[in-house]
mmCIF file of C-alpha atoms in Angstrom:
data_model
loop_
_atom_site.group_PDB
_atom_site.id
_atom_site.type_symbol
_atom_site.label_atom_id
_atom_site.label_comp_id
_atom_site.label_asym_id
_atom_site.label_seq_id
_atom_site.Cartn_x
_atom_site.Cartn_y
_atom_site.Cartn_z
ATOM 1 C CA UNK T 1 0.000 0.000 0.000
ATOM 2 C CA UNK T 2 1.204 3.512 -0.801
ATOM 3 C CA UNK T 3 1.448 6.111 1.940
ATOM 4 C CA UNK T 4 -1.729 7.567 3.403
ATOM 5 C CA UNK T 5 -2.929 10.395 1.143
ATOM 6 C CA UNK T 6 -3.096 13.896 2.601
ATOM 7 C CA UNK T 7 -6.803 14.155 1.763
ATOM 8 C CA UNK T 8 -9.489 11.510 1.190
ATOM 9 C CA UNK T 9 -13.027 12.098 -0.028
ATOM 10 C CA UNK T 10 -15.490 10.100 2.087
ATOM 11 C CA UNK T 11 -19.134 9.364 1.280
ATOM 12 C CA UNK T 12 -21.581 8.086 3.892
ATOM 13 C CA UNK T 13 -24.785 6.745 2.357
ATOM 14 C CA UNK T 14 -28.212 7.231 3.930
ATOM 15 C CA UNK T 15 -30.986 5.089 2.450
ATOM 16 C CA UNK T 16 -34.316 3.407 3.053
ATOM 17 C CA UNK T 17 -34.591 -0.376 3.021
ATOM 18 C CA UNK T 18 -37.269 -2.869 1.955
ATOM 19 C CA UNK T 19 -37.739 -6.608 2.468
ATOM 20 C CA UNK T 20 -36.406 -7.382 -1.030
ATOM 21 C CA UNK T 21 -32.692 -8.181 -1.291
ATOM 22 C CA UNK T 22 -32.311 -7.268 -4.960
ATOM 23 C CA UNK T 23 -34.121 -3.974 -4.468
ATOM 24 C CA UNK T 24 -31.830 -3.000 -1.586
ATOM 25 C CA UNK T 25 -28.636 -4.101 -3.308
ATOM 26 C CA UNK T 26 -29.568 -2.238 -6.510
ATOM 27 C CA UNK T 27 -30.356 0.920 -4.524
ATOM 28 C CA UNK T 28 -27.091 0.645 -2.582
ATOM 29 C CA UNK T 29 -25.163 0.219 -5.824
ATOM 30 C CA UNK T 30 -26.853 3.291 -7.299
ATOM 31 C CA UNK T 31 -25.837 5.329 -4.246
ATOM 32 C CA UNK T 32 -22.240 4.103 -4.516
ATOM 33 C CA UNK T 33 -22.159 5.110 -8.170
ATOM 34 C CA UNK T 34 -23.564 8.526 -7.325
ATOM 35 C CA UNK T 35 -20.961 8.980 -4.590
ATOM 36 C CA UNK T 36 -18.178 8.008 -6.998
ATOM 37 C CA UNK T 37 -19.464 10.558 -9.531
ATOM 38 C CA UNK T 38 -19.040 13.159 -6.803
ATOM 39 C CA UNK T 39 -15.433 12.082 -6.358
ATOM 40 C CA UNK T 40 -15.808 9.815 -3.330
ATOM 41 C CA UNK T 41 -12.934 7.423 -2.743
ATOM 42 C CA UNK T 42 -14.324 5.625 0.334
ATOM 43 C CA UNK T 43 -18.068 4.873 0.471
ATOM 44 C CA UNK T 44 -19.811 3.704 3.653
ATOM 45 C CA UNK T 45 -23.217 1.994 3.409
ATOM 46 C CA UNK T 46 -25.520 1.508 6.447
ATOM 47 C CA UNK T 47 -25.562 -1.558 8.675
ATOM 48 C CA UNK T 48 -27.382 -4.656 7.326
ATOM 49 C CA UNK T 49 -28.773 -2.710 4.360
ATOM 50 C CA UNK T 50 -29.688 -5.989 2.641
ATOM 51 C CA UNK T 51 -33.079 -6.248 4.403
ATOM 52 C CA UNK T 52 -35.387 -4.740 6.968
ATOM 53 C CA UNK T 53 -33.885 -4.519 10.445
ATOM 54 C CA UNK T 54 -35.249 -7.940 11.406
ATOM 55 C CA UNK T 55 -33.792 -7.752 14.928
ATOM 56 C CA UNK T 56 -36.903 -5.898 16.053
ATOM 57 C CA UNK T 57 -38.324 -9.355 16.805
ATOM 58 C CA UNK T 58 -37.106 -12.889 17.562
ATOM 59 C CA UNK T 59 -38.096 -15.211 14.715
ATOM 60 C CA UNK T 60 -36.290 -18.363 13.592
ATOM 61 C CA UNK T 61 -37.107 -17.643 9.945
ATOM 62 C CA UNK T 62 -34.760 -14.659 9.841
ATOM 63 C CA UNK T 63 -31.689 -16.849 10.324
ATOM 64 C CA UNK T 64 -32.306 -17.785 6.697
ATOM 65 C CA UNK T 65 -31.107 -14.316 5.681
ATOM 66 C CA UNK T 66 -27.526 -15.179 6.691
ATOM 67 C CA UNK T 67 -24.934 -16.368 4.161
ATOM 68 C CA UNK T 68 -21.269 -17.381 4.308
ATOM 69 C CA UNK T 69 -18.662 -15.213 2.625
ATOM 70 C CA UNK T 70 -17.965 -17.929 0.056
ATOM 71 C CA UNK T 71 -20.606 -17.721 -2.666
ATOM 72 C CA UNK T 72 -22.262 -14.739 -0.988
ATOM 73 C CA UNK T 73 -25.221 -13.299 -2.938
ATOM 74 C CA UNK T 74 -23.883 -9.733 -3.182
ATOM 75 C CA UNK T 75 -20.334 -9.350 -1.806
ATOM 76 C CA UNK T 76 -18.872 -10.348 -5.189
ATOM 77 C CA UNK T 77 -21.087 -7.803 -6.910
ATOM 78 C CA UNK T 78 -19.692 -5.042 -4.725
ATOM 79 C CA UNK T 79 -16.142 -6.274 -5.287
ATOM 80 C CA UNK T 80 -16.709 -5.787 -9.011
ATOM 81 C CA UNK T 81 -18.241 -2.379 -8.339
ATOM 82 C CA UNK T 82 -15.302 -1.288 -6.183
ATOM 83 C CA UNK T 83 -12.861 -2.339 -8.889
ATOM 84 C CA UNK T 84 -14.870 -0.617 -11.623
ATOM 85 C CA UNK T 85 -15.162 2.677 -9.735
ATOM 86 C CA UNK T 86 -11.850 2.559 -7.856
ATOM 87 C CA UNK T 87 -13.503 3.035 -4.455
ATOM 88 C CA UNK T 88 -13.085 1.428 -1.040
ATOM 89 C CA UNK T 89 -16.258 -0.229 0.292
ATOM 90 C CA UNK T 90 -16.623 -1.322 3.940
ATOM 91 C CA UNK T 91 -19.645 -3.622 3.476
ATOM 92 C CA UNK T 92 -22.018 -4.806 6.214
ATOM 93 C CA UNK T 93 -23.737 -8.204 5.909
ATOM 94 C CA UNK T 94 -25.362 -11.029 7.917
ATOM 95 C CA UNK T 95 -22.779 -13.823 8.074
ATOM 96 C CA UNK T 96 -23.350 -17.553 8.479
ATOM 97 C CA UNK T 97 -20.254 -19.511 9.540
ATOM 98 C CA UNK T 98 -20.891 -23.152 10.332
ATOM 99 C CA UNK T 99 -23.493 -23.126 13.110
ATOM 100 C CA UNK T 100 -22.653 -19.539 14.111
ATOM 101 C CA UNK T 101 -24.157 -16.268 12.923
ATOM 102 C CA UNK T 102 -22.483 -12.872 12.999
ATOM 103 C CA UNK T 103 -23.222 -9.235 12.267
ATOM 104 C CA UNK T 104 -20.199 -8.757 10.047
ATOM 105 C CA UNK T 105 -18.377 -6.466 7.667
ATOM 106 C CA UNK T 106 -15.892 -7.058 4.889
ATOM 107 C CA UNK T 107 -13.636 -4.285 3.653
ATOM 108 C CA UNK T 108 -13.252 -4.200 -0.129
ATOM 109 C CA UNK T 109 -10.247 -2.281 -1.438
ATOM 110 C CA UNK T 110 -10.353 -0.065 -4.507
ATOM 111 C CA UNK T 111 -9.045 -2.898 -6.699
ATOM 112 C CA UNK T 112 -11.914 -5.177 -5.663
ATOM 113 C CA UNK T 113 -9.875 -7.339 -3.308
ATOM 114 C CA UNK T 114 -11.218 -8.462 0.070
ATOM 115 C CA UNK T 115 -8.999 -7.179 2.869
ATOM 116 C CA UNK T 116 -10.651 -9.277 5.567
ATOM 117 C CA UNK T 117 -13.694 -9.765 7.748
ATOM 118 C CA UNK T 118 -14.787 -8.064 10.989
ATOM 119 C CA UNK T 119 -17.464 -9.488 13.290
ATOM 120 C CA UNK T 120 -19.363 -7.026 15.467
ATOM 121 C CA UNK T 121 -17.900 -7.069 18.975
ATOM 122 C CA UNK T 122 -20.648 -5.518 21.098
ATOM 123 C CA UNK T 123 -24.081 -7.100 20.641
ATOM 124 C CA UNK T 124 -27.106 -5.206 22.035
ATOM 125 C CA UNK T 125 -30.154 -6.812 23.597
ATOM 126 C CA UNK T 126 -33.277 -4.783 24.291
ATOM 127 C CA UNK T 127 -36.809 -4.135 23.043
ATOM 128 C CA UNK T 128 -36.691 -3.518 19.310
ATOM 129 C CA UNK T 129 -32.989 -4.407 19.115
ATOM 130 C CA UNK T 130 -32.913 -8.140 19.873
ATOM 131 C CA UNK T 131 -29.488 -8.797 18.373
ATOM 132 C CA UNK T 132 -28.274 -11.323 20.935
ATOM 133 C CA UNK T 133 -30.939 -13.718 19.649
ATOM 134 C CA UNK T 134 -29.367 -13.676 16.184
ATOM 135 C CA UNK T 135 -25.673 -12.881 16.505
ATOM 136 C CA UNK T 136 -22.779 -14.594 18.218
ATOM 137 C CA UNK T 137 -20.358 -12.137 19.844
ATOM 138 C CA UNK T 138 -17.647 -11.209 17.386
ATOM 139 C CA UNK T 139 -14.392 -13.155 17.688
ATOM 140 C CA UNK T 140 -12.135 -11.272 15.262
ATOM 141 C CA UNK T 141 -11.031 -8.449 17.525
ATOM 142 C CA UNK T 142 -11.066 -4.896 16.219
ATOM 143 C CA UNK T 143 -9.756 -4.353 12.709
ATOM 144 C CA UNK T 144 -8.210 -1.629 10.629
ATOM 145 C CA UNK T 145 -7.865 -1.983 6.872
ATOM 146 C CA UNK T 146 -4.807 -0.753 4.910
ATOM 147 C CA UNK T 147 -6.638 0.478 1.806
ATOM 148 C CA UNK T 148 -5.607 2.521 -1.212
ATOM 149 C CA UNK T 149 -7.061 5.542 0.583
ATOM 150 C CA UNK T 150 -5.626 5.193 4.050
ATOM 151 C CA UNK T 151 -5.960 2.922 7.066
ATOM 152 C CA UNK T 152 -9.679 2.616 7.696
ATOM 153 C CA UNK T 153 -11.049 1.638 11.116
ATOM 154 C CA UNK T 154 -14.622 0.348 11.114
ATOM 155 C CA UNK T 155 -16.914 -0.582 14.016
ATOM 156 C CA UNK T 156 -20.540 -1.654 13.622
ATOM 157 C CA UNK T 157 -23.445 0.236 15.229
ATOM 158 C CA UNK T 158 -23.447 -0.730 18.962
ATOM 159 C CA UNK T 159 -19.633 -0.675 18.804
ATOM 160 C CA UNK T 160 -19.949 3.088 18.282
ATOM 161 C CA UNK T 161 -20.970 3.666 21.907
ATOM 162 C CA UNK T 162 -17.740 2.201 23.308
ATOM 163 C CA UNK T 163 -14.666 4.435 23.639
ATOM 164 C CA UNK T 164 -12.559 1.272 23.835
ATOM 165 C CA UNK T 165 -13.486 0.394 20.243
ATOM 166 C CA UNK T 166 -12.381 3.743 18.890
ATOM 167 C CA UNK T 167 -9.209 3.862 20.980
ATOM 168 C CA UNK T 168 -8.067 0.373 19.985
ATOM 169 C CA UNK T 169 -8.565 1.091 16.290
ATOM 170 C CA UNK T 170 -6.614 4.331 16.622
ATOM 171 C CA UNK T 171 -3.827 2.555 18.510
ATOM 172 C CA UNK T 172 -3.686 0.067 15.647
ATOM 173 C CA UNK T 173 -3.014 2.967 13.291
ATOM 174 C CA UNK T 174 -6.391 3.980 11.841
ATOM 175 C CA UNK T 175 -6.394 7.250 9.904
ATOM 176 C CA UNK T 176 -10.150 7.730 10.419
ATOM 177 C CA UNK T 177 -13.110 5.872 11.929
ATOM 178 C CA UNK T 178 -16.373 4.710 10.342
ATOM 179 C CA UNK T 179 -19.570 3.244 11.781
ATOM 180 C CA UNK T 180 -22.386 1.723 9.698
ATOM 181 C CA UNK T 181 -25.570 1.820 11.785
ATOM 182 C CA UNK T 182 -29.285 0.991 11.958
ATOM 183 C CA UNK T 183 -30.826 3.066 14.721
ATOM 184 C CA UNK T 184 -34.032 4.939 15.327
ATOM 185 C CA UNK T 185 -37.132 4.991 17.490
ATOM 186 C CA UNK T 186 -37.530 2.936 20.642
ATOM 187 C CA UNK T 187 -40.663 0.986 21.639
ATOM 188 C CA UNK T 188 -43.083 2.971 23.814
ATOM 189 C CA UNK T 189 -42.175 1.089 27.004
ATOM 190 C CA UNK T 190 -38.477 1.957 26.753
ATOM 191 C CA UNK T 191 -37.221 4.977 28.695
ATOM 192 C CA UNK T 192 -34.295 5.679 26.351
ATOM 193 C CA UNK T 193 -34.984 8.943 24.491
ATOM 194 C CA UNK T 194 -35.896 8.757 20.811
ATOM 195 C CA UNK T 195 -33.131 11.165 19.844
ATOM 196 C CA UNK T 196 -30.265 11.191 17.407
ATOM 197 C CA UNK T 197 -28.372 13.702 19.532
ATOM 198 C CA UNK T 198 -26.983 11.230 22.093
ATOM 199 C CA UNK T 199 -26.020 8.884 19.248
ATOM 200 C CA UNK T 200 -24.035 11.623 17.540
ATOM 201 C CA UNK T 201 -22.466 12.922 20.752
ATOM 202 C CA UNK T 202 -20.986 9.516 21.572
ATOM 203 C CA UNK T 203 -19.138 9.383 18.262
ATOM 204 C CA UNK T 204 -18.190 13.049 18.357
ATOM 205 C CA UNK T 205 -16.550 12.219 21.684
ATOM 206 C CA UNK T 206 -14.432 9.613 19.919
ATOM 207 C CA UNK T 207 -13.435 12.236 17.356
ATOM 208 C CA UNK T 208 -12.319 14.619 20.118
ATOM 209 C CA UNK T 209 -10.545 12.039 22.305
ATOM 210 C CA UNK T 210 -8.663 10.560 19.371
ATOM 211 C CA UNK T 211 -8.262 13.704 17.232
ATOM 212 C CA UNK T 212 -9.699 11.904 14.240
ATOM 213 C CA UNK T 213 -12.414 12.158 11.633
ATOM 214 C CA UNK T 214 -15.501 10.029 12.329
ATOM 215 C CA UNK T 215 -18.249 9.131 9.851
ATOM 216 C CA UNK T 216 -21.530 7.286 10.494
ATOM 217 C CA UNK T 217 -24.129 6.039 7.998
ATOM 218 C CA UNK T 218 -27.716 5.344 9.068
ATOM 219 C CA UNK T 219 -30.908 4.185 7.388
ATOM 220 C CA UNK T 220 -34.178 6.118 7.121
ATOM 221 C CA UNK T 221 -37.854 5.281 6.864
ATOM 222 C CA UNK T 222 -40.402 3.315 8.875
ATOM 223 C CA UNK T 223 -40.059 -0.470 8.900
ATOM 224 C CA UNK T 224 -42.604 -2.949 10.211
ATOM 225 C CA UNK T 225 -41.326 -6.375 11.298
ATOM 226 C CA UNK T 226 -43.825 -8.724 12.934
ATOM 227 C CA UNK T 227 -46.000 -6.631 15.227
ATOM 228 C CA UNK T 228 -43.367 -3.930 15.752
ATOM 229 C CA UNK T 229 -42.620 -0.752 13.868
ATOM 230 C CA UNK T 230 -39.558 1.455 14.006
ATOM 231 C CA UNK T 231 -38.693 4.732 12.315
ATOM 232 C CA UNK T 232 -34.993 5.176 11.594
ATOM 233 C CA UNK T 233 -33.834 8.708 12.201
ATOM 234 C CA UNK T 234 -31.120 9.224 9.646
ATOM 235 C CA UNK T 235 -28.784 12.108 10.553
ATOM 236 C CA UNK T 236 -25.847 10.442 8.839
ATOM 237 C CA UNK T 237 -22.885 12.701 9.569
ATOM 238 C CA UNK T 238 -19.164 13.380 9.412
ATOM 239 C CA UNK T 239 -17.272 14.899 12.348
ATOM 240 C CA UNK T 240 -13.866 16.460 11.934
ATOM 241 C CA UNK T 241 -10.891 15.786 14.215
ATOM 242 C CA UNK T 242 -11.920 18.555 16.629
ATOM 243 C CA UNK T 243 -15.433 17.172 17.131
ATOM 244 C CA UNK T 244 -17.274 19.605 14.853
ATOM 245 C CA UNK T 245 -20.040 18.032 12.752
ATOM 246 C CA UNK T 246 -18.991 19.291 9.339
ATOM 247 C CA UNK T 247 -21.565 17.480 7.183
ATOM 248 C CA UNK T 248 -24.962 15.988 8.016
ATOM 249 C CA UNK T 249 -28.141 14.731 6.363
ATOM 250 C CA UNK T 250 -31.607 15.193 7.824
ATOM 251 C CA UNK T 251 -34.020 12.597 9.163
ATOM 252 C CA UNK T 252 -35.648 11.880 5.784
ATOM 253 C CA UNK T 253 -32.968 12.704 3.199
ATOM 254 C CA UNK T 254 -31.682 9.882 1.039
ATOM 255 C CA UNK T 255 -28.349 10.010 -0.709
ATOM 256 C CA UNK T 256 -24.582 10.156 -0.344
ATOM 257 C CA UNK T 257 -23.064 12.637 2.095
ATOM 258 C CA UNK T 258 -19.652 13.533 0.621
ATOM 259 C CA UNK T 259 -16.908 15.340 2.514
ATOM 260 C CA UNK T 260 -13.136 15.772 2.326
ATOM 261 C CA UNK T 261 -11.066 14.314 5.167
ATOM 262 C CA UNK T 262 -7.809 16.236 5.608
ATOM 263 C CA UNK T 263 -5.811 13.366 7.060
ATOM 264 C CA UNK T 264 -2.430 15.090 7.081
ATOM 265 C CA UNK T 265 -3.887 17.987 9.078
ATOM 266 C CA UNK T 266 -5.568 15.561 11.482
ATOM 267 C CA UNK T 267 -2.327 13.635 12.009
ATOM 268 C CA UNK T 268 -0.423 16.828 12.830
ATOM 269 C CA UNK T 269 -3.154 18.023 15.186
ATOM 270 C CA UNK T 270 -3.312 14.605 16.906
ATOM 271 C CA UNK T 271 0.399 14.629 17.647
ATOM 272 C CA UNK T 272 0.196 18.135 19.040
ATOM 273 C CA UNK T 273 -2.709 17.348 21.368
ATOM 274 C CA UNK T 274 -0.612 14.685 23.076
ATOM 275 C CA UNK T 275 -3.478 12.304 23.932
ATOM 276 C CA UNK T 276 -1.457 9.307 22.777
ATOM 277 C CA UNK T 277 1.784 10.619 24.258
ATOM 278 C CA UNK T 278 0.255 11.018 27.720
ATOM 279 C CA UNK T 279 -1.592 7.717 27.945
ATOM 280 C CA UNK T 280 -0.794 5.504 30.989
ATOM 281 C CA UNK T 281 -1.698 1.971 29.848
ATOM 282 C CA UNK T 282 0.078 0.411 32.825
ATOM 283 C CA UNK T 283 -2.666 1.941 35.016
ATOM 284 C CA UNK T 284 -5.622 0.782 32.962
ATOM 285 C CA UNK T 285 -5.839 -2.778 34.238
ATOM 286 C CA UNK T 286 -9.395 -2.272 35.498
ATOM 287 C CA UNK T 287 -10.500 -1.988 31.879
ATOM 288 C CA UNK T 288 -9.645 -5.665 31.463
ATOM 289 C CA UNK T 289 -12.211 -6.681 34.106
ATOM 290 C CA UNK T 290 -16.007 -6.579 34.160
ATOM 291 C CA UNK T 291 -16.360 -5.314 37.735
ATOM 292 C CA UNK T 292 -13.538 -2.780 37.919
ATOM 293 C CA UNK T 293 -11.271 -4.969 40.068
ATOM 294 C CA UNK T 294 -7.873 -5.641 38.615
ATOM 295 C CA UNK T 295 -7.127 -9.311 39.180
ATOM 296 C CA UNK T 296 -3.628 -10.706 39.215
ATOM 297 C CA UNK T 297 -2.991 -14.344 38.457
#
């Protein structure tokens, strides 16, 4: 891989989703092509864009939506698209692997090659977001991808709430961070606010604490699965390395949000802030426990 370019043009796609695979894949492809026409070099699609967000409910039938990487129904199509357009595509999908199922992502480089597979680390479980029923906890560890357009760090949705995810990817050398998501309204009985603001603030915090660009792609529209209905609130955005939201779509807009990432400027700023210089990892042992007690063997 050549050196990280000084500037990269990122596109984060916001789109609605139906229960028809071909419809969703064709729409996603059209958005990628539109982003490439606008000069995008890295294009982020939303989480699990291949179907409705089925995790609203627990139904055995939805396991049938999962596929292995080998012979996958659309990963190869996006590899060809990446090669044709010369763009990097971090691509979310529902993975079947033996008897296990994962909420996964492959990163496709600009030549169409697969750089590897990431399995979502943090799996939520709550009304309307019943992911633990479907997905095994990810076993790949956090990943960064050395692409034609820089070292890309990608978490998946619930991962975006964890500062540990962002910090590990930055320690591994990520030039910027991306998060494909599927998030919106909560069922009436849930006390969590139906607001995109907290969602954005969590990721903006990662941008500040790591002096890095952060981009998130969300879906839009109202989806009914079983007896439940959710409205996804959009607000796909890009934050710069100081935590300013520099580009954002609304709650109903569909399309590609395109913005320049000035990676050389971010790298210089990051070094000057000293966050990575002043870290004290030898004192962070409590982070390796679940109850805050550092245990010694």
